[in-house]
Coordinates of C-alpha atoms in Angstrom, one line a residue:
Chain A
S1 CA 26.4 -59.4 59.4
Q2 CA 23.5 -58.5 57.1
T3 CA 23.6 -59.2 53.4
I4 CA 21.3 -58.7 50.5
H5 CA 21.1 -60.9 47.4
Q6 CA 19.4 -59.9 44.2
W7 CA 19.0 -62.0 41.0
P8 CA 19.3 -62.4 38.2
A9 CA 22.1 -59.9 37.6
T10 CA 21.3 -59.5 33.9
L11 CA 18.1 -60.2 32.0
V12 CA 17.2 -59.7 28.3
Q13 CA 13.5 -60.2 27.7
P14 CA 11.2 -59.7 24.7
V15 CA 8.3 -57.2 24.9
G16 CA 5.2 -58.9 26.2
S17 CA 7.1 -61.5 28.3
P18 CA 6.7 -61.9 32.1
L19 CA 9.3 -60.8 34.6
S20 CA 10.3 -61.9 38.0
L21 CA 13.2 -60.4 40.0
E22 CA 13.9 -61.7 43.4
C23 CA 15.6 -60.2 46.4
T24 CA 16.4 -61.7 49.8
V25 CA 18.0 -60.2 52.9
E26 CA 19.9 -62.2 55.5
G27 CA 21.0 -61.4 59.0
T28 CA 18.2 -59.2 60.0
S29 CA 14.5 -59.5 60.9
N30 CA 11.5 -57.3 60.0
P31 CA 13.3 -55.1 57.5
N32 CA 11.7 -52.5 55.4
L33 CA 12.2 -53.5 51.8
Y34 CA 12.3 -51.4 48.6
W35 CA 12.5 -51.7 44.9
Y36 CA 14.1 -48.8 43.0
R37 CA 14.6 -48.4 39.2
Q38 CA 17.4 -46.5 37.6
A39 CA 16.9 -45.6 34.0
A40 CA 19.9 -44.8 31.8
G41 CA 21.4 -41.4 32.8
R42 CA 18.8 -40.7 35.4
G43 CA 18.5 -40.9 39.1
L44 CA 16.7 -43.6 41.2
Q45 CA 13.0 -43.8 41.3
L46 CA 11.2 -45.6 44.2
L47 CA 8.8 -48.1 42.8
F48 CA 7.6 -50.1 45.8
Y49 CA 8.2 -50.4 49.5
S50 CA 7.1 -52.8 52.1
V51 CA 7.0 -52.7 55.9
G52 CA 5.9 -56.3 56.4
I53 CA 4.7 -59.5 54.9
G54 CA 2.0 -58.9 52.4
Q55 CA 2.2 -55.1 52.9
I56 CA 3.1 -53.4 49.6
S57 CA 2.9 -49.7 48.8
S58 CA 3.3 -48.5 45.2
E59 CA 4.8 -45.1 44.6
V60 CA 4.1 -44.8 40.9
P61 CA 1.5 -46.2 38.6
Q62 CA 3.2 -48.7 36.2
N63 CA 3.3 -52.0 34.6
L64 CA 5.0 -53.7 37.5
S65 CA 3.9 -55.3 40.8
A66 CA 5.7 -56.4 43.9
S67 CA 5.1 -59.1 46.5
R68 CA 6.5 -60.0 49.9
P69 CA 5.7 -63.6 50.6
Q70 CA 8.2 -63.9 53.4
D71 CA 9.7 -61.5 55.9
R72 CA 13.0 -61.2 54.1
Q73 CA 12.0 -61.9 50.5
F74 CA 10.8 -59.2 48.0
I75 CA 9.8 -60.0 44.4
L76 CA 9.3 -57.6 41.5
S77 CA 7.0 -58.9 38.7
S78 CA 5.4 -58.1 35.5
K79 CA 2.9 -60.0 33.4
K80 CA 3.8 -58.3 30.2
L81 CA 7.0 -56.3 29.8
L82 CA 7.1 -53.0 27.9
L83 CA 10.1 -51.4 26.2
S84 CA 9.9 -48.7 28.9
D85 CA 10.5 -51.2 31.6
S86 CA 14.2 -51.5 30.6
G87 CA 16.5 -50.3 33.3
F88 CA 18.6 -51.1 36.3
Y89 CA 16.6 -52.4 39.2
L90 CA 17.8 -52.1 42.8
C91 CA 16.5 -53.8 45.8
A92 CA 17.3 -52.3 49.2
W93 CA 16.5 -52.7 52.9
S94 CA 16.5 -50.6 56.0
V95 CA 16.2 -51.0 59.7
R96 CA 12.9 -49.5 60.9
G97 CA 13.5 -46.2 62.7
Y98 CA 16.6 -45.4 60.6
G99 CA 16.9 -43.7 57.3
E100 CA 19.9 -45.5 55.8
L101 CA 19.3 -47.9 52.9
F102 CA 21.4 -50.9 52.1
F103 CA 21.4 -51.8 48.4
G104 CA 21.8 -55.1 46.5
E105 CA 24.0 -55.3 43.5
G106 CA 21.2 -54.6 41.0
S107 CA 19.5 -56.4 38.1
R108 CA 19.9 -55.0 34.6
L109 CA 16.8 -55.6 32.5
T110 CA 16.8 -55.0 28.8
V111 CA 13.5 -55.3 27.0
L112 CA 13.7 -55.8 23.2
Chain B
A1 CA 7.3 -33.3 49.8
Q2 CA 11.0 -33.4 49.6
S3 CA 13.2 -33.0 46.5
V4 CA 16.9 -33.0 45.7
T5 CA 18.8 -31.1 43.1
Q6 CA 22.4 -32.1 42.2
L7 CA 23.7 -29.0 40.5
D8 CA 26.3 -30.7 38.3
S9 CA 25.7 -33.7 36.1
Q10 CA 29.4 -34.2 35.5
V11 CA 32.5 -33.0 37.3
P12 CA 35.9 -33.6 35.7
V13 CA 38.9 -33.2 37.9
F14 CA 42.5 -34.1 37.9
E15 CA 44.0 -36.6 40.3
E16 CA 45.0 -35.2 43.7
A17 CA 42.9 -32.1 43.2
P18 CA 40.1 -31.2 45.6
V19 CA 36.5 -31.7 44.6
E20 CA 33.1 -30.5 45.7
L21 CA 29.8 -32.1 44.5
R22 CA 26.9 -29.9 45.1
C23 CA 23.5 -30.9 46.5
N24 CA 20.5 -28.8 47.4
Y25 CA 17.3 -30.1 48.9
S26 CA 13.8 -28.8 49.4
S27 CA 11.8 -29.7 52.4
S28 CA 9.5 -28.0 54.9
V29 CA 10.3 -30.5 57.7
S30 CA 13.4 -31.9 59.3
V31 CA 15.3 -34.2 57.1
Y32 CA 18.0 -36.9 57.0
L33 CA 20.6 -36.5 54.2
F34 CA 22.8 -39.1 52.5
W35 CA 25.5 -39.4 49.9
Y36 CA 25.9 -42.7 48.1
V37 CA 28.4 -43.8 45.5
Q38 CA 27.8 -46.1 42.6
Y39 CA 30.5 -47.8 40.6
P40 CA 29.5 -49.1 37.1
N41 CA 27.0 -51.9 37.1
Q42 CA 26.9 -52.1 40.9
G43 CA 24.5 -51.2 43.7
L44 CA 24.9 -48.1 45.8
Q45 CA 27.2 -47.8 48.7
L46 CA 26.7 -45.3 51.5
L47 CA 29.4 -42.7 51.8
L48 CA 28.1 -40.7 54.7
K49 CA 24.9 -39.5 56.4
Y50 CA 23.5 -36.7 58.4
L51 CA 20.8 -37.5 60.9
S52 CA 21.4 -34.8 63.6
G53 CA 24.2 -33.2 65.6
S54 CA 27.4 -31.9 64.1
T55 CA 26.8 -30.3 60.7
L56 CA 30.2 -31.6 59.4
V57 CA 29.9 -35.3 58.6
K58 CA 32.9 -37.5 57.8
G59 CA 32.4 -40.6 55.7
I60 CA 34.4 -43.3 54.1
N61 CA 37.2 -42.9 51.5
G62 CA 38.1 -39.5 52.8
F63 CA 34.9 -37.8 51.9
E64 CA 33.0 -35.3 54.1
A65 CA 29.9 -33.2 53.8
E66 CA 28.5 -30.2 55.5
F67 CA 24.8 -29.7 56.3
N68 CA 23.8 -26.1 55.9
K69 CA 20.2 -25.7 57.0
S70 CA 19.9 -22.0 56.0
Q71 CA 21.0 -22.7 52.5
T72 CA 19.3 -26.2 52.4
S73 CA 22.5 -27.7 51.1
F74 CA 24.6 -30.8 51.7
H75 CA 27.7 -30.5 49.5
L76 CA 30.2 -33.4 49.3
R77 CA 33.9 -32.7 49.4
K78 CA 37.2 -34.4 49.2
P79 CA 40.6 -32.6 49.5
S80 CA 42.5 -34.9 47.2
V81 CA 40.8 -37.3 44.7
H82 CA 42.1 -40.6 43.3
I83 CA 41.5 -42.3 40.0
S84 CA 39.5 -44.9 42.0
D85 CA 37.0 -42.2 43.0
T86 CA 35.6 -42.1 39.5
A87 CA 32.0 -43.1 39.9
E88 CA 28.4 -41.8 40.1
Y89 CA 27.5 -39.9 43.3
F90 CA 23.9 -39.5 44.5
C91 CA 22.6 -37.2 47.1
A92 CA 19.4 -38.3 48.9
V93 CA 16.9 -37.0 51.4
T94 CA 14.2 -38.4 53.5
R95 CA 11.9 -36.9 56.1
S96 CA 13.2 -37.4 59.6
G97 CA 11.7 -40.7 60.9
N98 CA 10.4 -41.6 57.4
T99 CA 12.7 -44.6 57.2
G100 CA 14.0 -45.5 53.9
K101 CA 11.8 -43.7 51.5
L102 CA 14.7 -41.8 50.1
I103 CA 14.3 -39.2 47.4
F104 CA 17.4 -39.2 45.2
G105 CA 19.0 -36.5 43.1
Q106 CA 19.8 -37.2 39.4
G107 CA 23.4 -38.0 40.2
T108 CA 26.8 -36.5 39.5
T109 CA 29.4 -38.3 37.5
L110 CA 32.9 -37.6 39.0
Q111 CA 35.6 -38.2 36.4
V112 CA 39.1 -38.2 37.8
K113 CA 41.8 -37.7 35.2
P114 CA 45.5 -38.7 35.6

């Protein structure tokens, strides 16, 4: 069966520090991969999605970037965090041709 | 472009009572519709989905939803809720065939009281 792993689960970082959140999917090949952010009391905002290795689409201009170095690995990064980057980050994957997303457990980032 | 409006930010209900969580969407093309549930500090879990066919969709945990194309709605219902149903519920839409780029509503907090 397919599983998705996301880490770290919790992260507290000072303003201006770098960020790296990692997500891996097991049990499937060629998945579409996604990073969503959920700010406190708000819905989910799609940040990045990828249909293949090295193929990244950004949905909103921001302080973050994403990379897909391997088929089932998706990384969210920042060189310098801002207070506004705080939130709950969710990685997800889908099978191409279907709309359903499968989510990881999330990473809670607090920028102080 | 698609959009989703969840009409209630919070829905308090007593245990064993019925509940309806409302969702309206906006789209000029055919869509897929989803309901997800999120428990505190966890990821999202799919409750049910509408891709095509029967407009009444049954999901996990006794939930069901009805796709109404004329009213552009996809309301979620459960005839009798449990304390354990207390969670955040999200409605989402994507263009048919546009895999995974889901647009989410703002969420509805279901609070089940004893």
